[in-house]
Every structure is written in structure tokens, then in C-alpha cells.
CSV table of C-alpha atoms in Angstrom, one decimal:
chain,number,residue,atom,x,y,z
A,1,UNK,CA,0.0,0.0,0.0
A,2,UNK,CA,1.4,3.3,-0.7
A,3,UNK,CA,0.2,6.1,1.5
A,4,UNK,CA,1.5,8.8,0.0
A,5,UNK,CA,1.0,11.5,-2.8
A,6,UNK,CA,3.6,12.1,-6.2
A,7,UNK,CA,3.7,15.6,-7.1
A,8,UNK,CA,1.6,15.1,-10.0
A,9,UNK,CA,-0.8,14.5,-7.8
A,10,UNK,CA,-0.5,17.2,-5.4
A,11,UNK,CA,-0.8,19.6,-8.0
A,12,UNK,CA,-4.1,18.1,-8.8
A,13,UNK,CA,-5.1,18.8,-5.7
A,14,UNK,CA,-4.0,22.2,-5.8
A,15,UNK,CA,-6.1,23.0,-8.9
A,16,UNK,CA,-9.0,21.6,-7.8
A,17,UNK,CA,-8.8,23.7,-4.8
A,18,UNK,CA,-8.5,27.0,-6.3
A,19,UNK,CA,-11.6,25.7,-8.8
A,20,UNK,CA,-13.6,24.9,-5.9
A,21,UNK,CA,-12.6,28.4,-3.9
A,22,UNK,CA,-13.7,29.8,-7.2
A,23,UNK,CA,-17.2,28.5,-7.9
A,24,UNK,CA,-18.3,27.4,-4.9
A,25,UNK,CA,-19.4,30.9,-3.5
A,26,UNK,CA,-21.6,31.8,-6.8
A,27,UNK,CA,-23.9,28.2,-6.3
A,28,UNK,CA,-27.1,29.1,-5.5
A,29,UNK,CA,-29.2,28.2,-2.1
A,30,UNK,CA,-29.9,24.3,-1.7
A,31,UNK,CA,-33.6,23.9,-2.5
A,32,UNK,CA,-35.9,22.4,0.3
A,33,UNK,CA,-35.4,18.6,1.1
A,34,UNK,CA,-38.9,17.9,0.2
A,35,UNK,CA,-38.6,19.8,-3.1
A,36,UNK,CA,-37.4,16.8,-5.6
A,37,UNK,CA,-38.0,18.8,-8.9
A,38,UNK,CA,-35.7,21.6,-7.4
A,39,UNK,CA,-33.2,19.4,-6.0
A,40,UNK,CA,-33.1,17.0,-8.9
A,41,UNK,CA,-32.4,20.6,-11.0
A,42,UNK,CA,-29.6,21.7,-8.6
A,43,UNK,CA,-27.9,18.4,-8.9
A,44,UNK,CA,-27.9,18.4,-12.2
A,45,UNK,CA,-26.9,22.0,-12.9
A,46,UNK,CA,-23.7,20.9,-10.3
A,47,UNK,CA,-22.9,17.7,-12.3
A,48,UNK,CA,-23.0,20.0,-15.6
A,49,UNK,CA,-20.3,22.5,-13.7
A,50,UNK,CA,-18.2,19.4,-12.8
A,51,UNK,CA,-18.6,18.2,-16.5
A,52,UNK,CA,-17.4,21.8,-18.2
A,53,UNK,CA,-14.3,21.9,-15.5
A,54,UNK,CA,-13.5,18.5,-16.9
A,55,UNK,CA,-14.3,16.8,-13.2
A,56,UNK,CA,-17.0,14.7,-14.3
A,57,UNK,CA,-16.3,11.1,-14.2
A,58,UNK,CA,-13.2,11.5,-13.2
A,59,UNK,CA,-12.4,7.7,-12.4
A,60,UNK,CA,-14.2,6.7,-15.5
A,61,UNK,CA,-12.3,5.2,-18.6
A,62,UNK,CA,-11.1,8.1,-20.9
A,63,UNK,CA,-13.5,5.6,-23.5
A,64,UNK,CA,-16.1,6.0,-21.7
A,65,UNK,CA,-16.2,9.5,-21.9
A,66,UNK,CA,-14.1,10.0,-18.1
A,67,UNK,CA,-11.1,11.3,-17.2
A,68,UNK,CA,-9.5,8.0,-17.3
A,69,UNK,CA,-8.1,9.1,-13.5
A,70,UNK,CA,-6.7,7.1,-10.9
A,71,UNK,CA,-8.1,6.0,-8.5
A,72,UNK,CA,-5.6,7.8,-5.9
A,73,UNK,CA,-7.0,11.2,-7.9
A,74,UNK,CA,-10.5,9.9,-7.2
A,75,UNK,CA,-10.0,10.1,-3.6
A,76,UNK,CA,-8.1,13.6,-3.8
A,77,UNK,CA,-11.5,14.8,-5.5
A,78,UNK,CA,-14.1,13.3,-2.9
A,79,UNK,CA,-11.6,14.5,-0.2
A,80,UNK,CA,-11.3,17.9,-1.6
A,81,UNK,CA,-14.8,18.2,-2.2
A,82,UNK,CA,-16.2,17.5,0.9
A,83,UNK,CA,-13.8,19.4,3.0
A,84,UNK,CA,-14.8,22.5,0.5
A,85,UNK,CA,-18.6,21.7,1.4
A,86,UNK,CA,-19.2,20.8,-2.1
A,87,UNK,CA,-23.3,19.7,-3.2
A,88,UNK,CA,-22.9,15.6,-3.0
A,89,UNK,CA,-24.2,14.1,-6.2
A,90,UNK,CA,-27.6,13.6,-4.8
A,91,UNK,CA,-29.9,12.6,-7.0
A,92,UNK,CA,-27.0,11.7,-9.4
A,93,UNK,CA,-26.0,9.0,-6.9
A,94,UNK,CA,-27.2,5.9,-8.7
A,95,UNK,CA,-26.1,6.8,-12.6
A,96,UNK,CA,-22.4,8.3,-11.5
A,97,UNK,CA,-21.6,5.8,-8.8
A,98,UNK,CA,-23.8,2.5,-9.6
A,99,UNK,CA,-25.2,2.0,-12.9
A,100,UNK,CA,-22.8,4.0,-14.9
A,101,UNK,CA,-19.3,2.7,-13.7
A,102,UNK,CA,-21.1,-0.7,-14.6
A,103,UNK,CA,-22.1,0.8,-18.2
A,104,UNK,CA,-18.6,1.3,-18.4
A,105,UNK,CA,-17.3,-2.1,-17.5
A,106,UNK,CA,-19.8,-4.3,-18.9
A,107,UNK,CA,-21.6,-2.1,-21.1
A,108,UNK,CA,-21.5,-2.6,-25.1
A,109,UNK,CA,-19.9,0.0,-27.5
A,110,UNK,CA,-23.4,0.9,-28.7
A,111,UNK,CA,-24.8,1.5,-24.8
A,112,UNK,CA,-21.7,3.3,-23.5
A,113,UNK,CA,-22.4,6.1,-26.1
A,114,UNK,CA,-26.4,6.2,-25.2
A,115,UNK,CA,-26.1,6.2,-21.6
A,116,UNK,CA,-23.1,7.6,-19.9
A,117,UNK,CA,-22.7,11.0,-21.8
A,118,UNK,CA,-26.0,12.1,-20.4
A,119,UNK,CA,-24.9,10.9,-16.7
A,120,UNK,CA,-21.5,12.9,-17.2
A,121,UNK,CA,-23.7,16.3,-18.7
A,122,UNK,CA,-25.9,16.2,-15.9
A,123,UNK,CA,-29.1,15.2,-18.1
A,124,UNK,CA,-30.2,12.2,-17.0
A,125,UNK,CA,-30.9,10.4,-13.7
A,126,UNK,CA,-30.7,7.1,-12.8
A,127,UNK,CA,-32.4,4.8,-10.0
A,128,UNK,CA,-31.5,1.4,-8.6
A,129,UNK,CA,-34.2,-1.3,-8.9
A,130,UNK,CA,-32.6,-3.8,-7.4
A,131,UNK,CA,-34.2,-5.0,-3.7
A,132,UNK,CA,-37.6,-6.4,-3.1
A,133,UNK,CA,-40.0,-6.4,-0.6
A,134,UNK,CA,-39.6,-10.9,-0.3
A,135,UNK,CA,-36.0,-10.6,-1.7
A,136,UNK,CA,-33.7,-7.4,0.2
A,137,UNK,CA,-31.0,-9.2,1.7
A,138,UNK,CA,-31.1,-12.3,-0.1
A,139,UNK,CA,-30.9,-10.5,-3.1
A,140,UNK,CA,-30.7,-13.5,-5.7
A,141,UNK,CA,-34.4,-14.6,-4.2
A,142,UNK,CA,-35.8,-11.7,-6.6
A,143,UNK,CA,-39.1,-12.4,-8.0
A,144,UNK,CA,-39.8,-9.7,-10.7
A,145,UNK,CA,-40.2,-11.8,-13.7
A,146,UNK,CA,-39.4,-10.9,-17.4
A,147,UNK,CA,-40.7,-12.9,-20.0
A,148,UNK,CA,-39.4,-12.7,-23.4
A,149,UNK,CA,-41.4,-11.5,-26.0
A,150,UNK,CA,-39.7,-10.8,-29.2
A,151,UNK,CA,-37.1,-8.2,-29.0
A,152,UNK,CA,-38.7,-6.9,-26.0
A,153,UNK,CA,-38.5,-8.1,-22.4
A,154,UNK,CA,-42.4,-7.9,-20.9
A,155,UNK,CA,-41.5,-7.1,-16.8
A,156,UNK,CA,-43.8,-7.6,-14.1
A,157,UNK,CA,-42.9,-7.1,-10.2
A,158,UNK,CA,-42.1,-4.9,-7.7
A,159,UNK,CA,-39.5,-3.2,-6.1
A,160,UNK,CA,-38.8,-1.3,-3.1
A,161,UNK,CA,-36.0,1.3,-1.5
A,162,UNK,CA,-35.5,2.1,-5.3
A,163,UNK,CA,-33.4,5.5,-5.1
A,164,UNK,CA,-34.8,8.8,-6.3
A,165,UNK,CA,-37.3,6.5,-8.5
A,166,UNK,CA,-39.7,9.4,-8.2
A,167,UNK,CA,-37.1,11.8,-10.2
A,168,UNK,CA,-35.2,9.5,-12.4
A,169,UNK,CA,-35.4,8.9,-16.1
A,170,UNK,CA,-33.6,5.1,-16.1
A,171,UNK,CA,-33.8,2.4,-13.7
A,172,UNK,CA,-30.7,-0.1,-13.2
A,173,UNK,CA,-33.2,-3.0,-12.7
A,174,UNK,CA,-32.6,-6.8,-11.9
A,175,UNK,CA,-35.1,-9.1,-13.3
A,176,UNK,CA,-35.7,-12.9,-13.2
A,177,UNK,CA,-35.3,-14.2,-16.7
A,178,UNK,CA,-35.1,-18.1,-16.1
A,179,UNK,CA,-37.2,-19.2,-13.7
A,180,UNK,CA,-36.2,-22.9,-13.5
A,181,UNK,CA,-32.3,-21.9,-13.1
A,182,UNK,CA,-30.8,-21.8,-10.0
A,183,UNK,CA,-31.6,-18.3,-8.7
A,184,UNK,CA,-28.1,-16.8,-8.8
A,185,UNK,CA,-27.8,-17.7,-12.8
A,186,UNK,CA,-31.7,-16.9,-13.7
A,187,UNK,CA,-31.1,-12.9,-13.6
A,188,UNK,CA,-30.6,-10.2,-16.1
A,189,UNK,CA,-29.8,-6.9,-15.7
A,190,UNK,CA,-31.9,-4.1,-17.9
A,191,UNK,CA,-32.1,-0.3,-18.0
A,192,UNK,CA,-35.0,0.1,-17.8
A,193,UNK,CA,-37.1,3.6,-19.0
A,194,UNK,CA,-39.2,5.4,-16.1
A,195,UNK,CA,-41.4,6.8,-18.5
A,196,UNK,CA,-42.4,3.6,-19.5
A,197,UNK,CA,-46.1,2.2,-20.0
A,198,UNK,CA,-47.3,0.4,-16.3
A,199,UNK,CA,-44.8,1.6,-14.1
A,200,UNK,CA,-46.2,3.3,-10.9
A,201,UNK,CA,-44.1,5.0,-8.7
A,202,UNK,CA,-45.1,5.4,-4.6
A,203,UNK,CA,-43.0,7.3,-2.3
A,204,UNK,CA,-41.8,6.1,0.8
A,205,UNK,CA,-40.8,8.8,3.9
A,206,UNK,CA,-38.3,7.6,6.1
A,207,UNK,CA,-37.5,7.7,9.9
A,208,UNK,CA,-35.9,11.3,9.3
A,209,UNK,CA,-38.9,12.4,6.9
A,210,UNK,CA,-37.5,12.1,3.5
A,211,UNK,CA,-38.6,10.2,0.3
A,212,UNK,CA,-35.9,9.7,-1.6
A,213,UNK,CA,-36.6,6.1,-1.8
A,214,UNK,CA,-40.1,4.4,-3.6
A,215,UNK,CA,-41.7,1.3,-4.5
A,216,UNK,CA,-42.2,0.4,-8.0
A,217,UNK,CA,-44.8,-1.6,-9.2
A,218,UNK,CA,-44.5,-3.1,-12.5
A,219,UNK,CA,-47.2,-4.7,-14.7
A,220,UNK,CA,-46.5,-5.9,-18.1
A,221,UNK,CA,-43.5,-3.2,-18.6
A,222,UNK,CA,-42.0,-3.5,-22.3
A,223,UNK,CA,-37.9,-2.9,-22.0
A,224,UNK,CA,-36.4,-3.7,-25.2
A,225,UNK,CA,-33.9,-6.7,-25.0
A,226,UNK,CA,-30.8,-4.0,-26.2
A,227,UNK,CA,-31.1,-2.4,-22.9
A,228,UNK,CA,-29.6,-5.7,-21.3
A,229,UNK,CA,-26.1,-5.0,-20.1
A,230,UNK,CA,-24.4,-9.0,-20.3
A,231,UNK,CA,-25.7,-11.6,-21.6
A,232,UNK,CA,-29.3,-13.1,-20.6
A,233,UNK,CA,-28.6,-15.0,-16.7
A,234,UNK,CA,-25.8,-13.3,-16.8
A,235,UNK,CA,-26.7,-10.6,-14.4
A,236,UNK,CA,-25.8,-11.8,-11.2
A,237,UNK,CA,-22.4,-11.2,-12.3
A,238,UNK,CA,-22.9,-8.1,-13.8
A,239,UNK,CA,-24.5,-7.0,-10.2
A,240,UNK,CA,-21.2,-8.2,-8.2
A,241,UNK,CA,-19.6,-5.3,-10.3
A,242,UNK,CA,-22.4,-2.9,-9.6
A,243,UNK,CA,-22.3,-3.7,-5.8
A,244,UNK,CA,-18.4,-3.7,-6.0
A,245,UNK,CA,-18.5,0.5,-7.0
A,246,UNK,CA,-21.5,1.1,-4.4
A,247,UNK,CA,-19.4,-0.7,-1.7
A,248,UNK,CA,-16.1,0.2,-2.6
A,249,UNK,CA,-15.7,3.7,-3.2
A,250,UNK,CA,-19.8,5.2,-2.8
A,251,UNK,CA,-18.9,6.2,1.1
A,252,UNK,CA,-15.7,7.7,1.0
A,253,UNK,CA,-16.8,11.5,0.8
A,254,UNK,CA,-19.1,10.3,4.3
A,255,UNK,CA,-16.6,9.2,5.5
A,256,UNK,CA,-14.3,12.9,5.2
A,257,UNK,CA,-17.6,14.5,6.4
A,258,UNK,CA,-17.6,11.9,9.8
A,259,UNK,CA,-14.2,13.5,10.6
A,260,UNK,CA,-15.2,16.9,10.3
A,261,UNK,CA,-18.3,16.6,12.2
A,262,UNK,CA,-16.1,15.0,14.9
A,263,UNK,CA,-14.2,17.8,15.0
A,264,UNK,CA,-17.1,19.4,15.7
A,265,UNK,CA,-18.2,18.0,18.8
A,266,UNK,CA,-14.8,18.2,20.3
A,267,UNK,CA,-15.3,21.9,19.7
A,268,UNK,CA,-18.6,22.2,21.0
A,269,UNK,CA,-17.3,20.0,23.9
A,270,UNK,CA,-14.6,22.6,24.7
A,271,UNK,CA,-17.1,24.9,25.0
A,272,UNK,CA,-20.0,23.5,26.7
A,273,UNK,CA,-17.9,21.9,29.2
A,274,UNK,CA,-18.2,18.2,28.2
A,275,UNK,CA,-14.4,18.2,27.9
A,276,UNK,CA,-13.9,17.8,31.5
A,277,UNK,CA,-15.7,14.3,31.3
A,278,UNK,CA,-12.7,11.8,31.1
A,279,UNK,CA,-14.7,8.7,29.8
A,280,UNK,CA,-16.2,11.0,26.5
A,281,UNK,CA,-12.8,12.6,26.2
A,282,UNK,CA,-11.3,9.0,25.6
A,283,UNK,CA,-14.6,8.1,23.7
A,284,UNK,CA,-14.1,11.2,20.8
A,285,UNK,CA,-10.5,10.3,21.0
A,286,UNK,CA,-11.4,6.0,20.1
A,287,UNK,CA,-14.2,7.8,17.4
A,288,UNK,CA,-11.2,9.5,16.2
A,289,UNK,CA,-8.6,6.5,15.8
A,290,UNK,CA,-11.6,4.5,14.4
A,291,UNK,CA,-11.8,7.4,11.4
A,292,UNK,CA,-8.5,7.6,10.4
A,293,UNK,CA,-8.1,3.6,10.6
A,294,UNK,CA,-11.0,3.4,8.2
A,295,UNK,CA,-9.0,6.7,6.0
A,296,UNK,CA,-6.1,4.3,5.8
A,297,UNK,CA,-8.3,1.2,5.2
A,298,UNK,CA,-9.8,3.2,2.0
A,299,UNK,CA,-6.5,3.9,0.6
A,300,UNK,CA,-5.7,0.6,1.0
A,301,UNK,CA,-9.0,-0.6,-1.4
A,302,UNK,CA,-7.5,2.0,-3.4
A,303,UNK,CA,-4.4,0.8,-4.1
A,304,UNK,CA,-5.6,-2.6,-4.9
A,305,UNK,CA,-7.9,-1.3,-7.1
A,306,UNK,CA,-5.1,0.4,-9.1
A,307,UNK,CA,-3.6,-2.8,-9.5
A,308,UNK,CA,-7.2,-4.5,-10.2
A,309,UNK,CA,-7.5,-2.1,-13.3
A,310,UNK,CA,-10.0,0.0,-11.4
A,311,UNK,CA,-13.0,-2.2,-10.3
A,312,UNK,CA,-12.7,-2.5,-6.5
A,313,UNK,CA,-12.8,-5.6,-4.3
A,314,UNK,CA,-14.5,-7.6,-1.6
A,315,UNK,CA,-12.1,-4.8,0.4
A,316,UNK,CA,-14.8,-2.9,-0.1
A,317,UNK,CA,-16.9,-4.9,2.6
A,318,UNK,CA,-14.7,-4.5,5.1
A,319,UNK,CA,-14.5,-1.2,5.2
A,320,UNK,CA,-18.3,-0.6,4.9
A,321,UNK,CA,-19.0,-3.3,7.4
A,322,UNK,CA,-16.6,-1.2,9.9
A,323,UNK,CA,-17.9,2.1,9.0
A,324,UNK,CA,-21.6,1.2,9.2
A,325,UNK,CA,-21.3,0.9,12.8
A,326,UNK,CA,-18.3,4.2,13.4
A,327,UNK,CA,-21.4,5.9,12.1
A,328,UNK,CA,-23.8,5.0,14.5
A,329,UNK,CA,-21.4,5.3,17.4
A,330,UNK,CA,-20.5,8.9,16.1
A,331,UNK,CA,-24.0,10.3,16.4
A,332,UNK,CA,-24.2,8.4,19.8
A,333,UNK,CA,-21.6,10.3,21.0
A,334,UNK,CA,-23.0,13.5,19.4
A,335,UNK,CA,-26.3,12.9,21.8
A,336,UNK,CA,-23.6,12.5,24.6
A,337,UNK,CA,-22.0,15.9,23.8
A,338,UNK,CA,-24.8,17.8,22.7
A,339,UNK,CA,-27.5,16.5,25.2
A,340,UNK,CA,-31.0,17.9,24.6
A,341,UNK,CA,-30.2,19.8,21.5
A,342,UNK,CA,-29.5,16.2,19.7
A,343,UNK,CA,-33.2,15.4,20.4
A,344,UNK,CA,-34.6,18.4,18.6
A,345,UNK,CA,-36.3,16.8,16.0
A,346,UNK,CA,-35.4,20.2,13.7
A,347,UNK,CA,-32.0,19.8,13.8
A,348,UNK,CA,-29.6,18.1,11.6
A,349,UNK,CA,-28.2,15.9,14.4
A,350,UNK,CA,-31.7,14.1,15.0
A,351,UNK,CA,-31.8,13.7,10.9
A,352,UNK,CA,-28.2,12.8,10.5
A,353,UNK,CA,-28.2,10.5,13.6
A,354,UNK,CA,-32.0,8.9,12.1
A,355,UNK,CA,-30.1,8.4,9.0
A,356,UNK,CA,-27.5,6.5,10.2
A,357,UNK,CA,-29.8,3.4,11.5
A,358,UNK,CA,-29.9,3.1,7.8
A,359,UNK,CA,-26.3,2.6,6.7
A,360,UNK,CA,-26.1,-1.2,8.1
A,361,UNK,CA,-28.7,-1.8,5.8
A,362,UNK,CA,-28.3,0.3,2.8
A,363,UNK,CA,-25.4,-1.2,0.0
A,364,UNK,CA,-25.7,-4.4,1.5
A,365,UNK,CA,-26.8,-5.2,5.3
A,366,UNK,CA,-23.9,-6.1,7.7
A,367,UNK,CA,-25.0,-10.1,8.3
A,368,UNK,CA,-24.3,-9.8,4.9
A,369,UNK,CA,-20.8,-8.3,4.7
A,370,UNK,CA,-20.1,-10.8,7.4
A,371,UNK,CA,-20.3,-12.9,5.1
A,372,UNK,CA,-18.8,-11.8,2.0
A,373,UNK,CA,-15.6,-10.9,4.5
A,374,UNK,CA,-15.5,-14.6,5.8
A,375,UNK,CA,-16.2,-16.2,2.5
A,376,UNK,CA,-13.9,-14.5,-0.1
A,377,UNK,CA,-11.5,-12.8,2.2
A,378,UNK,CA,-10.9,-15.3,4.9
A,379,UNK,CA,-12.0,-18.7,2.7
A,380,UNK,CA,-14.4,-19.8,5.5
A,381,UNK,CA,-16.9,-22.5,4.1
A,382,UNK,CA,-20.4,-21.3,3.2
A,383,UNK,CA,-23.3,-21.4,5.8
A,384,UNK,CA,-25.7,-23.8,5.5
């Protein structure tokens, strides 16, 4: 593993700084939470100044319309953008991070030039249709059927958690195209259109109050049988690689914005005069090893994913196993240091800390990351 930066890359950095200084200020104000047309317009006009500055898709393949980067420069740019206070890709979460990184990858000549220009411009927005309400963590158990019909597929189902479905123009959908094959070789994966004919979309608010997940009901959907990325019961494969981006690299910006925000409660700990309690001193101090450990552990999957030829790993797991909980603990501690001001259900520590519950269950619950980490990693035999 090599920790540290070449000057090539440090002046990267240094560019990227003085863009961000530069453009960050004229952005205008972040449109309400509840308001997806306005925010699905702010993160796209973000993703087109990203595009025009040349910092869209940075770690994507130069033929794929990226910056053929590395992935050391990819984490210079999430770094650099979070500590700037950069807009997150929001609603462009699903087409820059999932489903177009496996365009790229998997993706024929013919669908890399349809899909991922849009995705880099800031044009179009993706969802993920992948989990079910019979079929989340046991993922291959999927039920949504599609039935061939001549060069379409006919799709019938349901999913739920689908991201930003309510905004999004493409779905990254998993469908069962072989019934009588053993369920992890049965599966295709389709982009499928939103605007489609017998696709309903519903909703679903959260713990914190947000709806930017929905179910998607599906009756007798037509996707044509050229929007299938791999071949036909190929797409359990084609999903590892999907789940491999969303795992590997998806939380590193989170996990630059955990370290600030502990810096922030030591701070406000200083000043409220929490600091003098000796057991939360030591517990911001173990929050604090536990970030950078899980820094290092992320430049770690980085190198090997230079050496992998960009696709990351089952490290990936690991470190989202790990952090899924350093979350939790972080906005436990938060409650400790702020005391009845975390309980205000207005402020962003109640949301932030309601949202982490999520994060052992989003990308992959931890029971299963146990068992990706003691099956590929440490060769343990398969449960029965």
C-alpha cells in the first residue's frame, strides 16, 4: 500500500482547490429537502459544472467518456470536495456511482455512447431497482419476472427502496429471466425507461422524513432486449460489479464528512464543558482513531484497485462493514456531547443520527458483509 501522494498528484489537488474556492461561492441556495424537482435541478446543474471543469467522471475510462483518472486522484476529488462543502451528487448518486461505472465495465460500445454522456452532462438520472419487498438481503431470491417477447423483455414485479425513483429517467433493474435456473444464474440486468407504459411509482418517507426512496410496481413493462447489459442469466455477475462501485468507493466522501463533524463535537465540547468528562474525552479520542483507521483502510482498497484495473474488491466490505457501525457510534456520541439539543427533531443531528440506522442496511446489510468478508477474504466455508 502506498500512503503517500507524487507531485503530480498534489498539484491536482491544488487545482482543484482554487476551482472549488472559485465557484463554490456563486452556487445558489440548496432547494428544500422535500422539493425533488428543485433538488433534482440543482444536482444536475452541479454535475454540468463538474462536467465543463472537466471533473465529471473522473475515475471513469477516458473511452467512456471520463477522465481516465486514478483512482488515488478519485480520492483527492471526494476528499477535496467535501472538506470544500461541495453539493454531493444527490440525485445523481445511482447513474455516477452504480449503474454507470457498470455501463462502463460491462456495457456494449453501442450503450456506452447512449447512456453515460448524459450521466456525465448532468441530463439524466438514474435509480436502482434492485431489492424487493420478499427478496432485500437475499438479493438473488428476486421475483420480478421478465418474460421474453420478441425483441422486448415484458417485466412484471415490484420493487422497493428504489433511489430517487420518483425523479429519475432510467432504472438499473434486476429481473428474473429463467425461472427454472438456479436463482443466482436466472437474472438479467436491464435499463429500464421510467417513462415507460405500467410503471407506478409510490413514495416512501423515512424515519428522518425524506422520500428519496419508492416502490415500483411493475405490470407488463416493455424494455427492449438491447437495454440488457451482459448476456441473458448473466446478471448476477454483472450485479457483483455494480455492488463492488457502491461498496467500494460510494462512502468515501461520508466518510471525510464523519471527521469533520467529529471535530465538531470536540469543539462544541470545549465549549460547553463536556471536555472535562474523562470517559467521553477518551470516547471522541477512540471515534477518532476508528476514522482515520478506516482513512487508511480506504486507501488501501485504493491501491488494490489500481492494480485490479479499477473495479474495486471484496475490500470494499470490510471497510463498509466497519464504518456502518463508526457511524452509529458517532451520532451516539453526538447525543452525549450535545444533550437535549440532539433530540430536537429540527436539527440536523436528529436527521443525520435517524439516518444512520440506515447505513447497516443500505449497500448491502452487515450479516451480509459478514459474510462476504468470511467467505472471499478469509475462505471460510459457506453457511448452510
Amino acid at each position: 500500500m502506498d500512503l503517500s501522494y507524487t507531485p503530480e498528484e498534489e498539484e491536482f489537488r491544488a487545482r482543484l482547490r482554487e476551482w472549488l474556492a472559485k465557484v463554490l461561492p456563486g452556487l445558489p441556495p440548496k432547494p428544500s429537502p422535500d422539493d425533488w424537482p428543485g433538488r433534482r435541478a440543482y444536482d444536475l446543474g452541479w454535475q454540468r459544472m463538474l462536467y465543463d471543469a472537466g471533473y465529471a467522471g473522473l475515475h471513469w475510462p477516458a473511452d467512456a467518456g471520463g477522465r481516465g483518472a486514478t483512482p488515488t486522484q478519485h480520492l483527492i476529488f471526494l476528499e477535496e470536495t467535501e472538506n470544500a462543502g461541495a453539493p454531493y451528487v444527490g440525485a445523481n448518486f445511482v447513474g455516477l456511482l452504480h449503474a454507470g461505472p457498470t455501463i462502463a465495465a460491462e456495457g456494449s460500445a453501442g450503450q456506452r455512447a447512449r447512456w453515460l454522456p448524459p450521466v456525465l452532462r448532468g441530463e439524466e438520472v438514474w435509480c436502482q431497482g434492485f431489492s424487493e419487498p420478499d427478496a432485500g438481503s437475499d438479493l438473488a431470491a428476486l421475483r420480478t419476472r421478465a418474460r421474453r417477447d420478441g425483441d422486448d423483455y415484458v417485466v412484471s414485479g415490484s420493487k422497493i427502496w428504489t433511489s430517487h425513483a420518483e425523479v429519475a429517467d432510467w432504472c438499473e433493474l434486476l429481473v428474473r429471466t429463467d425461472a427454472k435456473a438456479p436463482k443466482h444464474r436466472g437474472i438479467s440486468w436491464l435499463a429500464m425507461p421510467m417513462d415507460a407504459p405500467g410503471i407506478t411509482v409510490r413514495p416512501l418517507r423515512t424515519l428522518a422524513g425524506s422520500t428519496e426512496f419508492a416502490e415500483v410496481f411493475l405490470d407488463d413493462v416493455r424494455v427492449p432486449v438491447a437495454n440488457r447489459v451482459g448476456e441473458e442469466n448473466d446478471g448476477w455477475r454483472v450485479t457483483m460489479v455494480t455492488l463492488s462501485f457502491e461498496r467500494g468507493t460510494a462512502f468515501v466522501g461520508e466518510v471525510v464528512a464523519c471527521r469533520r463533524v467529529l471535530g465538531e463535537l470536540a469543539r462544541e465540547a470545549r465549549k460547553n464543558g463536556r471536555w472535562d468528562d474523562v470517559p467521553l474525552r477518551r470516547r471522541l479520542g477512540r471515534l477518532n482513531a476508528e476514522f482515520r483507521a478506516l482513512w487508511r483502510l480506504t486507501q488501501w482498497n485504493v491501491s488494490e484497485s489500481e492494480r485490479s484495473g479499477g473495479v474495486p474488491g471484496v475490500g470494499g466490505s470490510v471497510f463498509k462493514l466497519r464504518y456502518s457501525r463508526a457511524r452509529q457510534d458517532l451520532y451516539d456520541a453526538a447525543a452525549d456531547v450535545l444533550g437535549p439539543e440532539a433530540l430536537d427533531l429540527d436539527s440536523r443531528w436528529t436527521l443525520d443520527r435517524l439516518s444512520s440506522l440506515s447505513y447497516t442496511i443500505a449497500a448491502g446489510t452487515s450479516q451480509i458483509q459478514r459474510n462476504i468478508v468470511a467467505e472471499r477474504i478469509l475462505g471460510l466455508p459457506k453457511g448452510r
